[in-house]
Amino acid sequence: MIEQDDNFSLRPIKFENFIGQEKIKKNLKIYIEAAKNRNESLDHILLFGSPGLGKTTLAKIIANEMNYKIHIINGASIEKQGDIASILASINPGEILFIDEIHRLSKTIEEILYHAMEDFKLISLSKNNNEVSPINIQLPPFTLIGATTNIGAISTPLKSRFSIIEKINFYETNELKKIIMNASYILKTTINDDAAKMIAIRSRGTPRTAINLFKRARDFANANNSLIITKKIVETTFANIKLNKLGLYDSDIEYLKTLASRFHYKPVGLKTISHAMGEDIKNIEEIYEPYLLRINFIDKTPRGRTLTDKGIEFLKTQNIKDND
Ligand code: ADP
């Protein structure tokens, strides 16, 4: 069964429809089965990997397979002790708490989570009428699923509270093609085999990108009164959204040019790049860099980001001058 999420995406709600990540699916199915047989809550799970690889989808599938409600929150939106305390207090036995971007939680909130994860206890200091009083409440057993794009930013004490840690990998072209074919089936727009492959190749190993590119191609097809996405339509789409053969957008090329021309190929720190490009650090770390690292165009060194020989070769094809 696939849930159709109106304004956003097509999200599988069963393992069978979740393409790829075979080892992770196999492991998770075993843990789920074992927890069900023991009649216990599932152990806490940490999922890490780049944006759009399916962490939220997997968390929802796990909840669905366990047959329990999932509470979804974002680490960045939990600021006060009271925020996390009221969420924890609202969880019923066996339910799942999914915290996306868990690396963005503050130290104080993390500490509340340690107790909740380990002993199912809610221990915090609450402020009532300006008086500080400690809370100590027994919580029902529940499962925390944390997701992060930045495993390095998770503190060791928090990480050690997760007994299951899984890395979500980038997808192969044939897996992305299957995801595109599924989208085409659900959205009732036929796509030719070679056209689907073309989109898969430029999807940067990421299902979210594959689905978004498929939707753009569908727009171009529909605008031409066509219900079939052909290779030609995909080519037109890529030309219009300026996506090159390697799956690079103008903004990625801008990043590479910044390293080359502004900093004369020397290692550059993240903050400096962000400042020079006028781009958010988060976007640089989560959108530009993972793919550029993967295709071996840049390197992360202790002294900063550098272009690799392959990156430099590519820039030569883009007519980069030293003071461009
Ligand atoms: P993340 O939480 O890692 O950022 P999501 O779970 O939101 O990623 O996935 C992004 C989109 O890609 C969703 O629409 C989801 O349905 C789709 N998707 C991700 N992984 C898969 C997969 N393995 N099979 C099918 N669709 C997937």
mmCIF file of C-alpha atoms and ligand atoms in Angstrom:
data_model
loop_
_atom_site.group_PDB
_atom_site.id
_atom_site.type_symbol
_atom_site.label_atom_id
_atom_site.label_comp_id
_atom_site.label_asym_id
_atom_site.label_seq_id
_atom_site.Cartn_x
_atom_site.Cartn_y
_atom_site.Cartn_z
ATOM 1 C CA MET A 1 0.000 0.000 0.000
ATOM 2 C CA ILE A 2 1.279 3.476 -0.791
ATOM 3 C CA GLU A 3 0.005 6.557 0.978
ATOM 4 C CA GLN A 4 -0.433 9.527 -1.318
ATOM 5 C CA ASP A 5 0.783 12.606 0.413
ATOM 6 C CA ASP A 6 -1.018 15.376 -1.486
ATOM 7 C CA ASN A 7 1.273 18.325 -1.534
ATOM 8 C CA PHE A 8 4.532 16.509 -1.225
ATOM 9 C CA SER A 9 5.240 12.977 -2.185
ATOM 10 C CA LEU A 10 4.410 9.390 -2.694
ATOM 11 C CA ARG A 11 5.420 7.613 0.442
ATOM 12 C CA PRO A 12 5.518 3.855 0.724
ATOM 13 C CA ILE A 13 3.974 2.647 3.983
ATOM 14 C CA LYS A 14 5.153 -0.960 3.786
ATOM 15 C CA PHE A 15 8.646 -2.435 3.512
ATOM 16 C CA GLU A 16 7.659 -4.151 0.229
ATOM 17 C CA ASN A 17 7.239 -0.768 -1.466
ATOM 18 C CA PHE A 18 10.362 0.744 0.010
ATOM 19 C CA ILE A 19 12.914 0.257 -2.769
ATOM 20 C CA GLY A 20 16.515 -0.745 -1.993
ATOM 21 C CA GLN A 21 18.350 -0.602 1.376
ATOM 22 C CA GLU A 22 17.918 -4.401 1.529
ATOM 23 C CA LYS A 23 20.224 -5.008 4.505
ATOM 24 C CA ILE A 24 18.579 -2.302 6.612
ATOM 25 C CA LYS A 25 15.084 -3.554 5.772
ATOM 26 C CA LYS A 26 16.109 -7.128 6.637
ATOM 27 C CA ASN A 27 17.529 -6.066 10.002
ATOM 28 C CA LEU A 28 14.585 -3.845 10.877
ATOM 29 C CA LYS A 29 12.100 -6.597 10.040
ATOM 30 C CA ILE A 30 13.919 -8.934 12.452
ATOM 31 C CA TYR A 31 13.960 -6.349 15.266
ATOM 32 C CA ILE A 32 10.268 -5.605 14.725
ATOM 33 C CA GLU A 33 9.334 -9.287 14.687
ATOM 34 C CA ALA A 34 11.369 -9.956 17.841
ATOM 35 C CA ALA A 35 9.839 -7.005 19.721
ATOM 36 C CA LYS A 36 6.359 -8.136 18.710
ATOM 37 C CA ASN A 37 7.058 -11.721 19.841
ATOM 38 C CA ARG A 38 8.368 -10.471 23.188
ATOM 39 C CA ASN A 39 5.447 -8.107 23.444
ATOM 40 C CA GLU A 40 7.866 -5.294 24.156
ATOM 41 C CA SER A 41 8.461 -1.881 22.651
ATOM 42 C CA LEU A 42 11.017 -1.753 19.852
ATOM 43 C CA ASP A 43 14.547 -0.619 20.828
ATOM 44 C CA HIS A 44 15.542 2.957 20.030
ATOM 45 C CA ILE A 45 16.771 3.461 16.468
ATOM 46 C CA LEU A 46 19.085 6.071 14.960
ATOM 47 C CA LEU A 47 18.934 6.540 11.173
ATOM 48 C CA PHE A 48 21.555 8.658 9.466
ATOM 49 C CA GLY A 49 22.179 9.738 5.891
ATOM 50 C CA SER A 50 21.781 12.639 3.468
ATOM 51 C CA PRO A 51 18.445 14.448 3.062
ATOM 52 C CA GLY A 52 15.824 12.720 0.926
ATOM 53 C CA LEU A 53 17.142 9.158 1.299
ATOM 54 C CA GLY A 54 14.066 7.857 3.127
ATOM 55 C CA LYS A 55 14.665 8.265 6.886
ATOM 56 C CA THR A 56 11.202 9.693 7.605
ATOM 57 C CA THR A 57 9.611 7.140 5.306
ATOM 58 C CA LEU A 58 11.365 4.283 7.105
ATOM 59 C CA ALA A 59 10.289 5.622 10.507
ATOM 60 C CA LYS A 60 6.685 5.729 9.306
ATOM 61 C CA ILE A 61 6.952 2.207 7.907
ATOM 62 C CA ILE A 62 8.345 0.958 11.236
ATOM 63 C CA ALA A 63 5.422 2.532 13.118
ATOM 64 C CA ASN A 64 3.017 1.053 10.618
ATOM 65 C CA GLU A 65 4.534 -2.427 10.930
ATOM 66 C CA MET A 66 4.483 -2.173 14.738
ATOM 67 C CA ASN A 67 0.931 -0.904 14.440
ATOM 68 C CA TYR A 68 1.558 2.051 16.721
ATOM 69 C CA LYS A 69 1.060 5.772 16.358
ATOM 70 C CA ILE A 70 4.059 7.881 15.371
ATOM 71 C CA HIS A 71 4.645 11.359 16.863
ATOM 72 C CA ILE A 72 6.819 13.423 14.529
ATOM 73 C CA ILE A 73 8.890 16.368 15.714
ATOM 74 C CA ASN A 74 11.957 18.266 14.535
ATOM 75 C CA GLY A 75 14.998 18.698 16.774
ATOM 76 C CA ALA A 76 15.301 22.353 15.768
ATOM 77 C CA SER A 77 11.810 23.168 17.012
ATOM 78 C CA ILE A 78 12.297 21.864 20.570
ATOM 79 C CA GLU A 79 13.654 24.786 22.516
ATOM 80 C CA LYS A 80 12.344 24.547 26.047
ATOM 81 C CA GLN A 81 12.331 21.705 28.572
ATOM 82 C CA GLY A 82 8.566 22.066 28.687
ATOM 83 C CA ASP A 83 8.317 21.337 24.926
ATOM 84 C CA ILE A 84 9.956 17.930 25.167
ATOM 85 C CA ALA A 85 8.325 17.176 28.534
ATOM 86 C CA SER A 86 4.822 17.653 27.152
ATOM 87 C CA ILE A 87 5.593 15.553 24.077
ATOM 88 C CA LEU A 88 7.029 12.706 26.170
ATOM 89 C CA ALA A 89 4.096 12.871 28.569
ATOM 90 C CA SER A 90 1.652 12.472 25.675
ATOM 91 C CA ILE A 91 3.119 9.167 24.428
ATOM 92 C CA ASN A 92 1.145 5.969 25.023
ATOM 93 C CA PRO A 93 2.721 2.533 25.569
ATOM 94 C CA GLY A 94 4.572 1.197 22.517
ATOM 95 C CA GLU A 95 4.206 4.376 20.461
ATOM 96 C CA ILE A 96 6.994 5.850 18.375
ATOM 97 C CA LEU A 97 8.559 9.263 18.822
ATOM 98 C CA PHE A 98 10.365 10.344 15.646
ATOM 99 C CA ILE A 99 12.814 13.209 16.074
ATOM 100 C CA ASP A 100 14.096 14.490 12.745
ATOM 101 C CA GLU A 101 17.356 16.476 12.754
ATOM 102 C CA ILE A 102 18.047 15.102 16.216
ATOM 103 C CA HIS A 103 21.553 16.612 16.113
ATOM 104 C CA ARG A 104 19.937 20.024 16.542
ATOM 105 C CA LEU A 105 18.680 19.355 20.077
ATOM 106 C CA SER A 106 20.243 21.397 22.841
ATOM 107 C CA LYS A 107 22.289 19.831 25.673
ATOM 108 C CA THR A 108 19.489 20.364 28.218
ATOM 109 C CA ILE A 109 16.917 18.643 26.030
ATOM 110 C CA GLU A 110 19.356 15.816 25.287
ATOM 111 C CA GLU A 111 19.736 15.204 29.008
ATOM 112 C CA ILE A 112 15.991 14.856 29.459
ATOM 113 C CA LEU A 113 16.018 12.353 26.607
ATOM 114 C CA TYR A 114 18.774 10.224 28.202
ATOM 115 C CA HIS A 115 16.523 9.393 31.163
ATOM 116 C CA ALA A 116 13.468 8.948 28.997
ATOM 117 C CA MET A 117 15.313 6.565 26.678
ATOM 118 C CA GLU A 118 17.075 4.569 29.377
ATOM 119 C CA ASP A 119 14.594 4.222 32.229
ATOM 120 C CA PHE A 120 11.423 5.629 30.631
ATOM 121 C CA LYS A 121 11.527 8.418 33.183
ATOM 122 C CA LEU A 122 10.703 12.039 32.635
ATOM 123 C CA ILE A 123 13.078 13.963 34.847
ATOM 124 C CA SER A 124 13.273 17.709 34.462
ATOM 125 C CA LEU A 125 12.938 20.966 36.285
ATOM 126 C CA SER A 126 9.670 22.740 35.709
ATOM 127 C CA LYS A 127 8.908 26.351 36.469
ATOM 128 C CA ASN A 128 5.529 26.874 38.119
ATOM 129 C CA ASN A 129 4.608 30.335 39.329
ATOM 130 C CA ASN A 130 8.257 31.256 39.206
ATOM 131 C CA GLU A 131 9.179 28.400 41.513
ATOM 132 C CA VAL A 132 11.419 25.707 40.184
ATOM 133 C CA SER A 133 10.244 22.233 41.059
ATOM 134 C CA PRO A 134 11.644 18.915 39.881
ATOM 135 C CA ILE A 135 9.423 16.568 37.879
ATOM 136 C CA ASN A 136 9.887 12.824 38.090
ATOM 137 C CA ILE A 137 7.293 10.920 36.097
ATOM 138 C CA GLN A 138 7.321 7.298 34.979
ATOM 139 C CA LEU A 139 6.727 7.097 31.215
ATOM 140 C CA PRO A 140 5.345 4.097 29.361
ATOM 141 C CA PRO A 141 7.822 2.105 27.252
ATOM 142 C CA PHE A 142 8.145 3.804 23.865
ATOM 143 C CA THR A 143 10.533 3.820 20.907
ATOM 144 C CA LEU A 144 12.584 6.811 19.927
ATOM 145 C CA ILE A 145 13.606 6.960 16.275
ATOM 146 C CA GLY A 146 16.158 9.674 15.668
ATOM 147 C CA ALA A 147 17.144 10.843 12.197
ATOM 148 C CA THR A 148 20.134 12.924 11.307
ATOM 149 C CA THR A 149 21.973 14.157 8.252
ATOM 150 C CA ASN A 150 25.010 14.846 10.413
ATOM 151 C CA ILE A 151 26.013 11.869 12.521
ATOM 152 C CA GLY A 152 29.237 13.645 13.526
ATOM 153 C CA ALA A 153 27.203 16.280 15.358
ATOM 154 C CA ILE A 154 25.500 13.752 17.650
ATOM 155 C CA SER A 155 27.056 13.637 21.080
ATOM 156 C CA THR A 156 28.529 10.299 22.193
ATOM 157 C CA PRO A 157 26.210 9.980 25.236
ATOM 158 C CA LEU A 158 23.140 10.427 23.021
ATOM 159 C CA LYS A 159 24.447 8.061 20.359
ATOM 160 C CA SER A 160 25.172 5.386 22.963
ATOM 161 C CA ARG A 161 21.495 5.328 24.000
ATOM 162 C CA PHE A 162 20.492 3.981 20.596
ATOM 163 C CA SER A 163 20.958 0.238 20.383
ATOM 164 C CA ILE A 164 20.181 0.178 16.645
ATOM 165 C CA ILE A 165 22.123 2.531 14.378
ATOM 166 C CA GLU A 166 21.646 2.312 10.608
ATOM 167 C CA LYS A 167 23.253 4.266 7.796
ATOM 168 C CA ILE A 168 20.983 4.964 4.827
ATOM 169 C CA ASN A 169 23.042 4.819 1.649
ATOM 170 C CA PHE A 170 22.669 6.606 -1.665
ATOM 171 C CA TYR A 171 20.665 4.637 -4.256
ATOM 172 C CA GLU A 172 21.756 2.914 -7.455
ATOM 173 C CA THR A 173 20.378 4.078 -10.814
ATOM 174 C CA ASN A 174 18.175 0.978 -11.231
ATOM 175 C CA GLU A 175 16.625 1.534 -7.775
ATOM 176 C CA LEU A 176 15.887 5.181 -8.560
ATOM 177 C CA LYS A 177 14.386 4.088 -11.859
ATOM 178 C CA LYS A 178 11.992 1.807 -9.968
ATOM 179 C CA ILE A 179 10.994 4.696 -7.688
ATOM 180 C CA ILE A 180 10.314 6.842 -10.780
ATOM 181 C CA MET A 181 8.278 4.040 -12.376
ATOM 182 C CA ASN A 182 6.194 3.756 -9.188
ATOM 183 C CA ALA A 183 5.579 7.492 -9.170
ATOM 184 C CA SER A 184 4.565 7.334 -12.817
ATOM 185 C CA TYR A 185 2.068 4.573 -12.011
ATOM 186 C CA ILE A 186 0.533 6.411 -9.057
ATOM 187 C CA LEU A 187 0.460 9.798 -10.771
ATOM 188 C CA LYS A 188 -0.955 8.217 -13.919
ATOM 189 C CA THR A 189 1.647 9.637 -16.267
ATOM 190 C CA THR A 190 3.488 7.137 -18.446
ATOM 191 C CA ILE A 191 7.235 7.504 -18.705
ATOM 192 C CA ASN A 192 9.349 5.707 -21.291
ATOM 193 C CA ASP A 193 12.048 3.411 -20.009
ATOM 194 C CA ASP A 194 14.954 5.462 -21.387
ATOM 195 C CA ALA A 195 13.418 8.679 -20.053
ATOM 196 C CA ALA A 196 13.095 7.185 -16.554
ATOM 197 C CA LYS A 197 16.720 6.074 -16.687
ATOM 198 C CA MET A 198 17.817 9.561 -17.725
ATOM 199 C CA ILE A 199 16.091 11.040 -14.680
ATOM 200 C CA ALA A 200 17.507 8.340 -12.396
ATOM 201 C CA ILE A 201 21.056 9.072 -13.536
ATOM 202 C CA ARG A 202 20.742 12.740 -12.652
ATOM 203 C CA SER A 203 19.017 12.224 -9.306
ATOM 204 C CA ARG A 204 22.217 12.314 -7.239
ATOM 205 C CA GLY A 205 21.434 8.910 -5.735
ATOM 206 C CA THR A 206 18.446 10.439 -3.928
ATOM 207 C CA PRO A 207 14.778 9.334 -4.130
ATOM 208 C CA ARG A 208 13.433 12.790 -3.244
ATOM 209 C CA THR A 209 15.373 14.306 -6.148
ATOM 210 C CA ALA A 210 14.193 11.522 -8.485
ATOM 211 C CA ILE A 211 10.545 12.164 -7.565
ATOM 212 C CA ASN A 212 10.924 15.927 -7.883
ATOM 213 C CA LEU A 213 12.599 15.637 -11.298
ATOM 214 C CA PHE A 214 9.871 13.244 -12.405
ATOM 215 C CA LYS A 215 7.234 15.804 -11.351
ATOM 216 C CA ARG A 216 9.001 18.570 -13.294
ATOM 217 C CA ALA A 217 9.176 16.379 -16.416
ATOM 218 C CA ARG A 218 5.476 15.626 -15.952
ATOM 219 C CA ASP A 219 4.795 19.400 -15.928
ATOM 220 C CA PHE A 220 6.651 19.814 -19.207
ATOM 221 C CA ALA A 221 4.770 16.850 -20.714
ATOM 222 C CA ASN A 222 1.372 18.097 -19.518
ATOM 223 C CA ALA A 223 2.092 21.628 -20.693
ATOM 224 C CA ASN A 224 2.503 20.099 -24.151
ATOM 225 C CA ASN A 225 -0.773 18.228 -23.734
ATOM 226 C CA SER A 226 1.101 14.955 -23.527
ATOM 227 C CA LEU A 227 0.509 12.184 -20.997
ATOM 228 C CA ILE A 228 3.741 10.437 -21.892
ATOM 229 C CA ILE A 229 7.162 11.520 -20.701
ATOM 230 C CA THR A 230 9.659 10.848 -23.448
ATOM 231 C CA LYS A 231 13.426 11.244 -23.517
ATOM 232 C CA LYS A 232 12.943 14.445 -25.486
ATOM 233 C CA ILE A 233 10.681 15.895 -22.779
ATOM 234 C CA VAL A 234 13.227 14.996 -20.115
ATOM 235 C CA GLU A 235 15.954 16.720 -22.157
ATOM 236 C CA THR A 236 13.797 19.858 -22.420
ATOM 237 C CA THR A 237 13.111 19.723 -18.674
ATOM 238 C CA PHE A 238 16.804 19.459 -17.795
ATOM 239 C CA ALA A 239 17.690 22.292 -20.162
ATOM 240 C CA ASN A 240 15.035 24.512 -18.595
ATOM 241 C CA ILE A 241 15.951 23.796 -14.989
ATOM 242 C CA LYS A 242 19.638 23.947 -15.916
ATOM 243 C CA LEU A 243 20.615 20.524 -14.669
ATOM 244 C CA ASN A 244 23.730 19.258 -16.405
ATOM 245 C CA LYS A 245 24.690 15.719 -17.419
ATOM 246 C CA LEU A 246 26.392 15.028 -14.094
ATOM 247 C CA GLY A 247 23.352 16.045 -12.039
ATOM 248 C CA LEU A 248 24.914 19.414 -11.189
ATOM 249 C CA TYR A 249 22.908 22.637 -10.984
ATOM 250 C CA ASP A 250 24.323 26.115 -11.582
ATOM 251 C CA SER A 251 24.547 26.529 -7.812
ATOM 252 C CA ASP A 252 26.844 23.487 -7.484
ATOM 253 C CA ILE A 253 29.057 24.893 -10.219
ATOM 254 C CA GLU A 254 29.015 28.223 -8.412
ATOM 255 C CA TYR A 255 30.312 26.430 -5.296
ATOM 256 C CA LEU A 256 33.172 24.857 -7.269
ATOM 257 C CA LYS A 257 34.002 28.171 -8.907
ATOM 258 C CA THR A 258 34.073 29.832 -5.494
ATOM 259 C CA LEU A 259 36.727 27.377 -4.322
ATOM 260 C CA ALA A 260 38.744 27.841 -7.497
ATOM 261 C CA SER A 261 38.647 31.515 -8.224
ATOM 262 C CA ARG A 262 38.061 33.305 -4.947
ATOM 263 C CA PHE A 263 40.432 31.142 -2.953
ATOM 264 C CA HIS A 264 42.879 30.151 -5.663
ATOM 265 C CA TYR A 265 42.441 26.408 -5.121
ATOM 266 C CA LYS A 266 43.544 26.638 -1.456
ATOM 267 C CA PRO A 267 41.631 24.849 1.361
ATOM 268 C CA VAL A 268 38.680 26.923 2.523
ATOM 269 C CA GLY A 269 36.596 26.726 5.713
ATOM 270 C CA LEU A 270 32.853 26.148 5.566
ATOM 271 C CA LYS A 271 31.965 29.539 7.067
ATOM 272 C CA THR A 272 34.132 31.359 4.545
ATOM 273 C CA ILE A 273 32.480 29.540 1.629
ATOM 274 C CA SER A 274 29.052 30.285 3.065
ATOM 275 C CA HIS A 275 29.921 33.958 3.350
ATOM 276 C CA ALA A 276 31.448 34.152 -0.124
ATOM 277 C CA MET A 277 28.446 32.470 -1.757
ATOM 278 C CA GLY A 278 25.806 34.144 0.405
ATOM 279 C CA GLU A 279 24.461 30.655 1.052
ATOM 280 C CA ASP A 280 23.348 28.951 4.239
ATOM 281 C CA ILE A 281 25.930 26.667 5.907
ATOM 282 C CA LYS A 282 23.230 24.001 6.273
ATOM 283 C CA ASN A 283 22.517 23.988 2.524
ATOM 284 C CA ILE A 284 26.196 23.790 1.714
ATOM 285 C CA GLU A 285 26.732 20.876 4.101
ATOM 286 C CA GLU A 286 23.562 18.986 3.267
ATOM 287 C CA ILE A 287 22.871 19.724 -0.378
ATOM 288 C CA TYR A 288 25.994 20.735 -2.260
ATOM 289 C CA GLU A 289 28.796 18.903 -0.509
ATOM 290 C CA PRO A 290 27.555 15.300 -0.092
ATOM 291 C CA TYR A 291 27.151 14.904 -3.847
ATOM 292 C CA LEU A 292 30.326 16.769 -4.798
ATOM 293 C CA LEU A 293 32.223 14.555 -2.343
ATOM 294 C CA ARG A 294 30.577 11.474 -3.774
ATOM 295 C CA ILE A 295 31.543 12.264 -7.350
ATOM 296 C CA ASN A 296 34.996 13.106 -6.046
ATOM 297 C CA PHE A 297 35.039 16.775 -7.118
ATOM 298 C CA ILE A 298 35.933 18.076 -3.655
ATOM 299 C CA ASP A 299 37.735 16.854 -0.582
ATOM 300 C CA LYS A 300 37.224 17.688 3.092
ATOM 301 C CA THR A 301 40.604 18.161 4.778
ATOM 302 C CA PRO A 302 41.379 19.315 8.334
ATOM 303 C CA ARG A 303 42.352 22.683 6.833
ATOM 304 C CA GLY A 304 39.140 23.078 4.825
ATOM 305 C CA ARG A 305 37.462 22.141 1.568
ATOM 306 C CA THR A 306 39.614 21.673 -1.540
ATOM 307 C CA LEU A 307 38.990 20.862 -5.168
ATOM 308 C CA THR A 308 40.225 17.465 -6.335
ATOM 309 C CA ASP A 309 42.012 16.997 -9.673
ATOM 310 C CA LYS A 310 38.711 15.726 -11.060
ATOM 311 C CA GLY A 311 36.936 18.876 -9.838
ATOM 312 C CA ILE A 312 39.607 21.074 -11.410
ATOM 313 C CA GLU A 313 39.366 19.162 -14.711
ATOM 314 C CA PHE A 314 35.585 19.675 -14.697
ATOM 315 C CA LEU A 315 35.942 23.408 -14.068
ATOM 316 C CA LYS A 316 38.247 23.698 -17.087
ATOM 317 C CA THR A 317 35.256 22.647 -19.204
ATOM 318 C CA GLN A 318 33.289 25.481 -17.625
ATOM 319 C CA ASN A 319 35.757 28.170 -18.796
ATOM 320 C CA ILE A 320 36.825 29.162 -15.317
ATOM 321 C CA LYS A 321 39.477 31.807 -15.175
ATOM 322 C CA ASP A 322 41.540 32.401 -12.044
ATOM 323 C CA ASN A 323 39.816 35.682 -11.336
ATOM 324 C CA ASP A 324 36.413 34.834 -12.695
HETATM 325 P P1 ADP B 1 14.483 11.905 4.548
HETATM 326 O O1 ADP B 1 13.604 11.786 5.759
HETATM 327 O O2 ADP B 1 15.686 11.002 4.601
HETATM 328 O O3 ADP B 1 14.848 13.312 4.202
HETATM 329 P P2 ADP B 1 12.086 11.034 3.137
HETATM 330 O O4 ADP B 1 11.736 9.818 3.913
HETATM 331 O O5 ADP B 1 11.286 12.265 3.396
HETATM 332 O O6 ADP B 1 13.642 11.356 3.277
HETATM 333 O O7 ADP B 1 12.008 10.628 1.584
HETATM 334 C C1 ADP B 1 11.933 11.583 0.558
HETATM 335 C C2 ADP B 1 10.968 11.129 -0.521
HETATM 336 O O8 ADP B 1 11.521 10.018 -1.234
HETATM 337 C C3 ADP B 1 9.634 10.651 0.008
HETATM 338 O O9 ADP B 1 8.643 11.126 -0.864
HETATM 339 C C4 ADP B 1 9.664 9.158 -0.060
HETATM 340 O O10 ADP B 1 8.435 8.643 -0.355
HETATM 341 C C5 ADP B 1 10.638 8.881 -1.181
HETATM 342 N N1 ADP B 1 11.479 7.720 -0.866
HETATM 343 C C6 ADP B 1 12.576 7.731 -0.076
HETATM 344 N N2 ADP B 1 13.139 6.531 -0.009
HETATM 345 C C7 ADP B 1 12.386 5.723 -0.792
HETATM 346 C C8 ADP B 1 12.495 4.334 -1.139
HETATM 347 N N3 ADP B 1 13.496 3.579 -0.675
HETATM 348 N N4 ADP B 1 11.538 3.826 -1.938
HETATM 349 C C9 ADP B 1 10.544 4.611 -2.409
HETATM 350 N N5 ADP B 1 10.405 5.928 -2.139
HETATM 351 C C10 ADP B 1 11.316 6.483 -1.339
#
